[in-house]
Short mmCIF file of C-alpha atoms and ligand atoms in Angstrom, two decimals:
data_model
loop_
_atom_site.label_atom_id
_atom_site.label_comp_id
_atom_site.label_asym_id
_atom_site.label_seq_id
_atom_site.Cartn_x
_atom_site.Cartn_y
_atom_site.Cartn_z
CA UNK A 1 15.53 -30.97 -23.31
CA UNK A 2 18.72 -30.15 -21.48
CA UNK A 3 18.11 -33.15 -19.29
CA UNK A 4 17.87 -35.39 -22.32
CA UNK A 5 21.05 -34.00 -23.75
CA UNK A 6 22.90 -34.25 -20.48
CA UNK A 7 21.77 -37.79 -19.76
CA UNK A 8 22.52 -38.87 -23.31
CA UNK A 9 25.91 -37.23 -23.04
CA UNK A 10 26.58 -38.86 -19.69
CA UNK A 11 25.61 -42.26 -21.05
CA UNK A 12 28.01 -41.99 -23.91
CA UNK A 13 30.77 -40.20 -22.09
CA UNK A 14 30.45 -37.29 -24.46
CA UNK A 15 30.77 -33.60 -23.96
CA UNK A 16 27.67 -31.57 -24.88
CA UNK A 17 29.46 -30.32 -27.97
CA UNK A 18 29.65 -33.91 -29.14
CA UNK A 19 29.91 -32.98 -32.79
CA UNK A 20 33.40 -31.49 -32.41
CA UNK A 21 35.17 -34.74 -31.67
CA UNK A 22 35.85 -38.20 -33.01
CA UNK A 23 33.37 -40.89 -32.06
CA UNK A 24 33.17 -44.58 -32.82
CA UNK A 25 29.71 -46.15 -32.95
CA UNK A 26 30.71 -49.72 -32.45
CA UNK A 27 29.26 -53.20 -32.96
CA UNK A 28 25.92 -52.42 -34.56
CA UNK A 29 24.32 -53.69 -37.73
CA UNK A 30 24.51 -50.96 -40.34
CA UNK A 31 21.82 -50.56 -42.98
CA UNK A 32 23.22 -50.07 -46.48
CA UNK A 33 20.40 -48.10 -48.10
CA UNK A 34 21.75 -48.34 -51.64
CA UNK A 35 21.84 -52.13 -51.60
CA UNK A 36 18.96 -52.61 -49.18
CA UNK A 37 20.96 -54.92 -46.90
CA UNK A 38 21.98 -54.96 -43.26
CA UNK A 39 25.75 -55.18 -42.71
CA UNK A 40 26.30 -57.24 -39.56
CA UNK A 41 28.70 -56.10 -36.82
CA UNK A 42 29.98 -52.87 -38.26
CA UNK A 43 31.48 -49.69 -36.87
CA UNK A 44 30.91 -46.10 -37.92
CA UNK A 45 33.57 -43.48 -37.32
CA UNK A 46 32.26 -39.94 -36.91
CA UNK A 47 34.46 -36.87 -37.02
CA UNK A 48 33.38 -33.26 -36.67
CA UNK A 49 29.75 -34.09 -37.31
CA UNK A 50 30.34 -36.16 -40.43
CA UNK A 51 30.77 -39.83 -41.18
CA UNK A 52 34.46 -40.54 -41.66
CA UNK A 53 34.33 -44.25 -42.36
CA UNK A 54 32.14 -47.36 -42.15
CA UNK A 55 33.72 -50.80 -41.77
CA UNK A 56 33.70 -54.18 -40.08
CA UNK A 57 33.84 -54.09 -36.30
CA UNK A 58 37.35 -53.31 -35.13
CA UNK A 59 38.64 -52.51 -38.62
CA UNK A 60 38.67 -48.72 -38.37
CA UNK A 61 41.44 -48.19 -35.79
CA UNK A 62 40.17 -45.02 -34.15
CA UNK A 63 42.01 -45.53 -30.87
CA UNK A 64 41.46 -41.99 -29.61
CA UNK A 65 37.75 -41.91 -30.43
CA UNK A 66 34.97 -41.72 -27.84
CA UNK A 67 33.20 -45.07 -28.05
CA UNK A 68 29.45 -45.36 -28.29
CA UNK A 69 28.32 -48.92 -27.68
CA UNK A 70 25.89 -50.13 -30.36
CA UNK A 71 26.20 -53.89 -29.79
CA UNK A 72 23.29 -55.67 -31.50
CA UNK A 73 21.45 -52.48 -32.46
CA UNK A 74 20.32 -51.67 -36.00
CA UNK A 75 21.75 -48.42 -37.36
CA UNK A 76 20.03 -46.43 -40.09
CA UNK A 77 20.48 -43.02 -41.65
CA UNK A 78 18.47 -40.30 -39.90
CA UNK A 79 14.91 -40.45 -41.21
CA UNK A 80 13.29 -37.58 -43.07
CA UNK A 81 9.73 -36.47 -43.68
CA UNK A 82 8.89 -34.56 -46.86
CA UNK A 83 5.63 -33.13 -45.51
CA UNK A 84 5.11 -31.79 -42.00
CA UNK A 85 3.57 -28.73 -40.39
CA UNK A 86 5.63 -28.20 -37.25
CA UNK A 87 3.74 -25.10 -36.17
CA UNK A 88 0.36 -26.88 -36.27
CA UNK A 89 -1.22 -28.81 -33.44
CA UNK A 90 -3.21 -31.99 -34.07
CA UNK A 91 -5.73 -31.11 -31.37
CA UNK A 92 -6.59 -27.73 -32.91
CA UNK A 93 -8.47 -28.05 -36.17
CA UNK A 94 -11.22 -26.12 -37.95
CA UNK A 95 -12.47 -23.03 -36.11
CA UNK A 96 -10.13 -23.72 -33.17
CA UNK A 97 -7.19 -22.68 -35.33
CA UNK A 98 -8.56 -19.17 -35.66
CA UNK A 99 -7.63 -18.47 -32.05
CA UNK A 100 -3.97 -19.33 -32.57
CA UNK A 101 -1.61 -16.40 -33.15
CA UNK A 102 1.58 -16.80 -35.18
CA UNK A 103 3.79 -16.39 -32.05
CA UNK A 104 1.72 -19.07 -30.32
CA UNK A 105 2.12 -21.41 -33.27
CA UNK A 106 5.87 -20.82 -33.17
CA UNK A 107 5.92 -21.91 -29.52
CA UNK A 108 4.10 -25.10 -30.49
CA UNK A 109 6.70 -25.47 -33.22
CA UNK A 110 9.49 -25.56 -30.64
CA UNK A 111 7.86 -28.47 -28.82
CA UNK A 112 6.93 -30.25 -32.03
CA UNK A 113 10.44 -29.94 -33.47
CA UNK A 114 11.86 -31.70 -30.42
CA UNK A 115 9.29 -34.50 -30.65
CA UNK A 116 10.08 -34.96 -34.33
CA UNK A 117 13.81 -35.25 -33.73
CA UNK A 118 13.24 -37.61 -30.81
CA UNK A 119 11.28 -39.83 -33.22
CA UNK A 120 14.41 -40.19 -35.38
CA UNK A 121 13.46 -37.65 -38.04
CA UNK A 122 16.58 -35.55 -38.53
CA UNK A 123 15.41 -33.62 -41.63
CA UNK A 124 11.93 -32.38 -42.56
CA UNK A 125 10.27 -30.17 -45.14
CA UNK A 126 7.81 -27.87 -43.45
CA UNK A 127 5.18 -27.44 -46.15
CA UNK A 128 3.46 -24.30 -45.05
CA UNK A 129 2.55 -22.36 -41.96
CA UNK A 130 1.69 -18.86 -40.81
CA UNK A 131 3.95 -15.82 -40.75
CA UNK A 132 7.25 -17.51 -41.67
CA UNK A 133 7.40 -19.01 -38.19
CA UNK A 134 8.94 -22.10 -39.77
CA UNK A 135 11.87 -20.02 -41.01
CA UNK A 136 12.44 -18.71 -37.48
CA UNK A 137 12.12 -22.21 -36.08
CA UNK A 138 14.77 -23.40 -38.49
CA UNK A 139 17.01 -20.53 -37.48
CA UNK A 140 16.66 -21.28 -33.76
CA UNK A 141 17.55 -24.94 -34.40
CA UNK A 142 20.50 -24.11 -36.65
CA UNK A 143 21.96 -21.72 -34.10
CA UNK A 144 21.69 -24.39 -31.41
CA UNK A 145 19.14 -22.58 -29.23
CA UNK A 146 16.64 -25.42 -29.35
CA UNK A 147 16.79 -29.05 -30.48
CA UNK A 148 15.04 -30.09 -33.65
CA UNK A 149 15.45 -31.55 -37.09
CA UNK A 150 17.06 -29.81 -40.05
CA UNK A 151 14.15 -27.88 -41.56
CA UNK A 152 13.48 -26.97 -45.16
CA UNK A 153 10.80 -24.31 -44.68
CA UNK A 154 8.14 -23.35 -47.23
CA UNK A 155 6.85 -20.20 -45.53
CA UNK A 156 3.43 -19.36 -46.94
CA UNK A 157 1.64 -21.93 -49.08
CA UNK A 158 0.53 -20.30 -52.32
CA UNK A 159 -3.09 -20.71 -53.36
CA UNK A 160 -6.09 -19.21 -55.16
CA UNK A 161 -8.70 -17.00 -53.50
CA UNK A 162 -11.07 -19.32 -51.66
CA UNK A 163 -8.90 -22.36 -52.32
CA UNK A 164 -7.34 -24.96 -50.05
CA UNK A 165 -4.48 -22.64 -49.07
CA UNK A 166 -6.78 -19.71 -48.23
CA UNK A 167 -8.62 -19.17 -44.95
CA UNK A 168 -12.30 -19.70 -45.74
CA UNK A 169 -13.69 -19.88 -42.23
CA UNK A 170 -14.98 -16.34 -41.66
CA UNK A 171 -17.51 -14.04 -43.35
CA UNK A 172 -16.49 -11.35 -45.82
CA UNK A 173 -16.31 -8.49 -43.31
CA UNK A 174 -13.58 -10.24 -41.33
CA UNK A 175 -11.25 -10.18 -44.32
CA UNK A 176 -9.52 -13.45 -43.38
CA UNK A 177 -6.87 -14.18 -45.99
CA UNK A 178 -4.17 -16.83 -46.28
CA UNK A 179 -0.67 -15.29 -46.46
CA UNK A 180 0.06 -16.90 -49.82
CA UNK A 181 -3.18 -16.13 -51.66
CA UNK A 182 -2.69 -14.83 -55.20
CA UNK A 183 -4.44 -15.10 -58.55
CA UNK A 184 -2.83 -14.76 -61.96
CA UNK A 185 0.66 -15.59 -63.26
CA UNK A 186 2.36 -12.39 -62.14
CA UNK A 187 0.70 -12.35 -58.75
CA UNK A 188 1.86 -15.91 -58.06
CA UNK A 189 5.38 -15.06 -59.21
CA UNK A 190 5.36 -12.23 -56.68
CA UNK A 191 4.36 -14.69 -53.94
CA UNK A 192 7.24 -16.98 -54.86
CA UNK A 193 9.62 -14.01 -54.68
CA UNK A 194 8.15 -12.94 -51.35
CA UNK A 195 8.57 -16.44 -49.94
CA UNK A 196 12.18 -16.49 -51.07
CA UNK A 197 12.79 -13.03 -49.59
CA UNK A 198 11.60 -14.15 -46.16
CA UNK A 199 13.54 -17.39 -46.06
CA UNK A 200 11.54 -20.12 -47.78
CA UNK A 201 13.72 -22.92 -49.18
CA UNK A 202 10.97 -24.80 -51.00
CA UNK A 203 7.74 -23.58 -52.61
CA UNK A 204 4.41 -25.20 -51.77
CA UNK A 205 1.26 -24.40 -53.67
CA UNK A 206 -2.25 -25.81 -53.69
CA UNK A 207 -3.25 -27.32 -57.03
CA UNK A 208 -6.61 -28.78 -55.97
CA UNK A 209 -9.11 -28.50 -53.16
CA UNK A 210 -8.42 -30.36 -49.95
CA UNK A 211 -9.89 -32.38 -47.14
CA UNK A 212 -9.46 -29.97 -44.26
CA UNK A 213 -10.30 -26.68 -45.99
CA UNK A 214 -13.84 -25.33 -45.85
CA UNK A 215 -15.81 -25.20 -49.09
CA UNK A 216 -13.28 -26.82 -51.41
CA UNK A 217 -13.68 -30.01 -53.40
CA UNK A 218 -11.00 -32.66 -53.75
CA UNK A 219 -11.52 -33.06 -57.48
CA UNK A 220 -11.42 -29.39 -58.43
CA UNK A 221 -8.19 -28.08 -59.92
CA UNK A 222 -6.94 -24.82 -58.41
CA UNK A 223 -4.78 -22.52 -60.55
CA UNK A 224 -4.63 -22.82 -64.32
CA UNK A 225 -1.75 -24.48 -66.13
CA UNK A 226 -0.47 -20.99 -66.90
CA UNK A 227 -0.38 -20.04 -63.21
CA UNK A 228 1.23 -23.33 -62.19
CA UNK A 229 3.89 -22.90 -64.86
CA UNK A 230 4.58 -19.39 -63.59
CA UNK A 231 5.08 -20.68 -60.04
CA UNK A 232 7.39 -23.49 -61.14
CA UNK A 233 9.37 -21.29 -63.51
CA UNK A 234 9.90 -18.55 -60.92
CA UNK A 235 10.78 -21.02 -58.16
CA UNK A 236 13.24 -22.97 -60.29
CA UNK A 237 14.83 -19.74 -61.44
CA UNK A 238 15.40 -18.90 -57.77
CA UNK A 239 16.81 -22.37 -57.08
CA UNK A 240 13.77 -23.59 -55.16
CA UNK A 241 11.95 -26.88 -55.65
CA UNK A 242 8.18 -26.99 -55.88
CA UNK A 243 5.75 -29.19 -53.97
CA UNK A 244 2.10 -29.18 -55.03
CA UNK A 245 -0.79 -30.14 -52.82
CA UNK A 246 -3.03 -32.15 -55.16
CA UNK A 247 -5.65 -34.83 -54.55
CA UNK A 248 -7.78 -34.81 -57.72
CA UNK A 249 -6.69 -36.39 -61.00
CA UNK A 250 -6.97 -33.26 -63.15
CA UNK A 251 -4.99 -31.00 -60.84
CA UNK A 252 -2.30 -33.66 -60.44
CA UNK A 253 -1.94 -34.04 -64.21
CA UNK A 254 -1.77 -30.27 -64.76
CA UNK A 255 0.82 -29.84 -62.01
CA UNK A 256 2.94 -32.63 -63.50
CA UNK A 257 2.77 -30.87 -66.87
CA UNK A 258 3.85 -27.65 -65.16
CA UNK A 259 6.98 -29.44 -63.92
CA UNK A 260 6.57 -29.66 -60.14
CA UNK A 261 9.17 -31.64 -58.18
CA UNK A 262 6.76 -33.48 -55.89
CA UNK A 263 3.06 -34.15 -55.75
CA UNK A 264 1.78 -34.14 -52.17
CA UNK A 265 -1.10 -36.51 -51.38
CA UNK A 266 -1.53 -37.59 -55.06
CA UNK A 267 -4.65 -39.37 -53.81
CA UNK A 268 -6.57 -39.92 -57.04
CA UNK A 269 -3.64 -39.96 -59.47
CA UNK A 270 -4.60 -41.48 -62.85
CA UNK A 271 -2.65 -44.20 -64.62
CA UNK A 272 -1.61 -41.69 -67.29
CA UNK A 273 -0.30 -39.32 -64.63
CA UNK A 274 1.59 -42.16 -63.00
CA UNK A 275 3.29 -42.80 -66.32
CA UNK A 276 4.18 -39.13 -66.65
CA UNK A 277 5.51 -39.01 -63.07
CA UNK A 278 7.70 -42.05 -63.77
CA UNK A 279 8.95 -40.55 -67.04
CA UNK A 280 9.78 -37.19 -65.48
CA UNK A 281 11.11 -38.59 -62.20
CA UNK A 282 8.58 -36.58 -60.20
CA UNK A 283 8.26 -37.69 -56.58
CA UNK A 284 4.94 -38.72 -55.07
CA UNK A 285 4.63 -37.88 -51.40
CA UNK A 286 1.56 -39.85 -50.33
CA UNK A 287 0.44 -39.46 -46.71
CA UNK A 288 -1.30 -42.80 -46.36
CA UNK A 289 -1.40 -43.02 -42.56
CA UNK A 290 -3.16 -39.76 -41.64
CA UNK A 291 -6.61 -40.92 -42.74
CA UNK A 292 -6.81 -43.22 -39.70
CA UNK A 293 -6.23 -40.29 -37.36
CA UNK A 294 -8.71 -38.01 -39.12
CA UNK A 295 -11.48 -40.58 -39.07
CA UNK A 296 -10.94 -41.71 -35.48
CA UNK A 297 -9.84 -38.57 -33.64
CA UNK A 298 -10.64 -35.78 -36.07
CA UNK A 299 -14.07 -34.90 -34.79
CA UNK A 300 -12.82 -34.41 -31.22
CA UNK A 301 -9.99 -32.24 -32.57
CA UNK A 302 -12.41 -29.86 -34.29
CA UNK A 303 -12.22 -31.10 -37.88
CA UNK A 304 -15.28 -29.89 -39.77
CA UNK A 305 -18.05 -32.41 -40.59
CA UNK A 306 -17.65 -31.67 -44.31
CA UNK A 307 -13.95 -32.55 -44.03
CA UNK A 308 -14.73 -35.84 -42.33
CA UNK A 309 -17.08 -36.65 -45.21
CA UNK A 310 -14.36 -35.83 -47.75
CA UNK A 311 -11.84 -37.98 -45.91
CA UNK A 312 -14.15 -40.97 -46.13
CA UNK A 313 -13.89 -40.88 -49.91
CA UNK A 314 -10.20 -40.02 -50.17
CA UNK A 315 -8.38 -42.17 -47.58
CA UNK A 316 -8.92 -45.63 -49.00
CA UNK A 317 -8.64 -44.55 -52.64
CA UNK A 318 -5.30 -42.92 -51.83
CA UNK A 319 -3.92 -46.18 -50.42
CA UNK A 320 -4.98 -48.04 -53.54
CA UNK A 321 -3.34 -45.43 -55.73
CA UNK A 322 -0.22 -45.68 -53.58
CA UNK A 323 -0.12 -49.38 -54.35
CA UNK A 324 -0.49 -48.60 -58.06
CA UNK A 325 2.29 -46.02 -57.82
CA UNK A 326 4.66 -48.53 -56.23
CA UNK A 327 3.81 -51.07 -58.97
CA UNK A 328 4.36 -48.47 -61.67
CA UNK A 329 7.84 -47.75 -60.29
CA UNK A 330 7.18 -44.13 -59.36
CA UNK A 331 9.61 -42.33 -57.10
CA UNK A 332 8.05 -42.35 -53.65
CA UNK A 333 8.90 -39.80 -50.98
CA UNK A 334 8.17 -40.34 -47.29
CA UNK A 335 5.70 -37.60 -46.40
CA UNK A 336 3.18 -37.83 -43.59
CA UNK A 337 1.40 -34.48 -43.05
CA UNK A 338 2.33 -34.63 -39.33
CA UNK A 339 0.70 -31.64 -37.70
CA UNK A 340 -2.65 -32.77 -39.01
CA UNK A 341 -1.96 -35.69 -36.66
CA UNK A 342 0.33 -35.87 -33.64
CA UNK A 343 3.97 -34.83 -34.08
CA UNK A 344 6.50 -37.49 -33.19
CA UNK A 345 4.37 -40.27 -34.66
CA UNK A 346 5.91 -39.73 -38.10
CA UNK A 347 7.21 -43.32 -38.10
CA UNK A 348 3.74 -44.82 -38.10
CA UNK A 349 3.42 -44.52 -41.85
CA UNK A 350 6.15 -47.09 -42.53
CA UNK A 351 3.87 -50.01 -41.67
CA UNK A 352 1.19 -48.66 -44.01
CA UNK A 353 3.65 -48.32 -46.87
CA UNK A 354 4.68 -51.93 -46.34
CA UNK A 355 1.08 -53.09 -46.05
CA UNK A 356 0.29 -51.31 -49.33
CA UNK A 357 3.03 -52.77 -51.46
CA UNK A 358 6.56 -51.77 -50.48
CA UNK A 359 9.27 -53.95 -49.05
CA UNK A 360 10.62 -52.67 -45.73
CA UNK A 361 13.94 -51.76 -47.35
CA UNK A 362 12.08 -49.70 -49.98
CA UNK A 363 10.05 -47.83 -47.38
CA UNK A 364 13.22 -47.00 -45.46
CA UNK A 365 14.86 -45.91 -48.70
CA UNK A 366 11.95 -43.53 -49.34
CA UNK A 367 12.49 -41.90 -45.93
CA UNK A 368 16.24 -41.61 -46.38
CA UNK A 369 17.89 -41.64 -49.80
CA UNK A 370 14.62 -40.97 -51.66
CA UNK A 371 13.81 -37.85 -49.70
CA UNK A 372 17.46 -36.76 -49.83
CA UNK A 373 17.21 -36.79 -53.63
CA UNK A 374 13.93 -34.88 -53.57
CA UNK A 375 15.41 -32.27 -51.19
CA UNK A 376 18.53 -31.86 -53.36
CA UNK A 377 20.62 -33.05 -50.40
CA UNK A 378 21.95 -36.37 -51.67
CA UNK A 379 25.55 -35.35 -51.03
CA UNK A 380 24.72 -34.49 -47.41
CA UNK A 381 22.18 -36.96 -46.02
CA UNK A 382 20.25 -40.14 -46.79
CA UNK A 383 22.83 -42.90 -46.34
CA UNK A 384 25.52 -43.99 -43.91
CA UNK A 385 28.35 -43.14 -46.26
CA UNK A 386 31.72 -41.49 -45.65
CA UNK A 387 31.52 -37.73 -46.14
CA UNK A 388 27.84 -37.35 -45.30
CA UNK A 389 26.48 -35.70 -42.19
CA UNK A 390 26.42 -37.95 -39.15
CA UNK A 391 22.65 -38.22 -38.90
CA UNK A 392 22.33 -41.70 -37.45
CA UNK A 393 19.49 -43.47 -35.68
CA UNK A 394 19.28 -46.92 -34.11
CA UNK A 395 16.60 -49.35 -33.05
CA UNK A 396 16.90 -52.52 -30.99
CA UNK A 397 15.08 -54.87 -33.39
CA UNK A 398 15.61 -55.47 -37.12
CA UNK A 399 13.33 -53.10 -39.09
CA UNK A 400 13.71 -55.29 -42.18
CA UNK A 401 11.78 -58.04 -40.40
CA UNK A 402 9.52 -55.75 -38.36
CA UNK A 403 9.13 -52.29 -39.88
CA UNK A 404 7.22 -51.14 -36.80
CA UNK A 405 10.55 -50.95 -34.96
CA UNK A 406 10.78 -47.49 -36.54
CA UNK A 407 7.78 -46.29 -34.52
CA UNK A 408 9.99 -46.18 -31.44
CA UNK A 409 13.54 -45.10 -32.17
CA UNK A 410 16.15 -45.81 -29.48
CA UNK A 411 19.09 -43.66 -30.53
CA UNK A 412 19.23 -40.35 -32.37
CA UNK A 413 22.33 -38.49 -33.52
CA UNK A 414 22.15 -35.39 -35.68
CA UNK A 415 25.29 -33.77 -37.14
CA UNK A 416 27.35 -35.95 -34.82
CA UNK A 417 25.58 -34.76 -31.64
CA UNK A 418 23.78 -37.46 -29.65
CA UNK A 419 20.29 -36.22 -28.94
CA UNK A 420 18.89 -39.40 -27.42
CA UNK A 421 20.37 -42.70 -26.34
CA UNK A 422 18.05 -45.28 -24.86
CA UNK A 423 20.02 -48.29 -26.05
CA UNK A 424 21.39 -49.01 -22.62
CA UNK A 425 17.89 -49.04 -21.03
N1 LIG B 501 -3.85 -31.57 -45.55
C1 LIG B 501 -4.56 -32.50 -46.34
C2 LIG B 501 -5.85 -31.92 -46.83
O1 LIG B 501 -6.48 -31.20 -46.10
C3 LIG B 501 -4.84 -33.73 -45.53
C4 LIG B 501 -5.34 -34.87 -46.32
C5 LIG B 501 -5.39 -36.05 -45.46
N2 LIG B 501 -6.04 -37.17 -46.05
C6 LIG B 501 -5.45 -38.10 -46.74
N3 LIG B 501 -6.14 -39.12 -47.10
N4 LIG B 501 -4.22 -38.03 -47.06
O2 LIG B 501 -6.25 -32.15 -47.93
#
């Protein structure tokens, strides 16, 4: 890590504390997310970790600024992912996960956070993990101990006894229990409060069965409307947004009625629910890449046979419903479920979103301004606009003509600090 920082710093002539000075990123093409267009030959002036100004090449003055050469590169806002599990490893699924302690998962989280940032993802929502390790990971990144993206941690995912967010792998006498398991409106309110107490900044709950959990069915709703409403009410009262894991149509509809902020997966969303999501402005965070990993590498990684069977029915249907969601004009977040598959490959989903109905500019918008709105961070991140945090990435080719450019990001700056610069290579 240090090596990366030092070499990046050396390349750019920057001190390690790059964020505390004035820098001019010069001569690149700057993506205007709001208008969906690439501004040719522009400069970005960065001061104290924030964007000070964006303008035509040479128009910003900035004589005393450290210059970072961007000639011919394509600059975009730092990407974000609305659904990751940084403390999970893609090669440890099913019963293999039982051998992983919370401290061990936190160590994996350190490595995974670095890979995620290196991939150009400067902000992520961590939608669940054991023992509040994601809160600690966030803390270690924010204090500068380790490199990683800005994290919005969920702490424990809340779920019913025996549901997708419980641990159903062991017999009764082993008393295995997910940290967020609760039944009944008051019990779930208590779990929301507990999450908040230990540092969660978003609430995740499971509103249907899932693919990777043992003994659950995709179509079955989990929690009643009353319980879901209690979770949403309590979370909103505490200033936290709510993300629901939901594949089946009934659970999705009920969660929308309960007022969630985003539906994760949304695999079998009905036309009526799409209409409701559009009307309410609820985000759909549809992880339409991960199915390829599960079906090709899942078995070797320990994914249960029953989960592989479930995935066969869900994956394709989800992509078709994604296409319907785009057509219906629903708000689309960029959420991948990285952790189920390999961290650092978060950018692979872009090509799928384009294949299934989005224009490249729309897919990029989902991963920048769209997610920023969902996270409640529109004033801070999501576009290359004066006043926002200097989270800036660059690629050598034009992502509007080849979206797959975003699978291999060449330059990463977060809060004005250059984390990686391979543009000169
Ligand atoms: N974590 C999710 C679950 O277990 C993964 C679903 C992946 N499949 C998909 N088609 N998106 O339900």
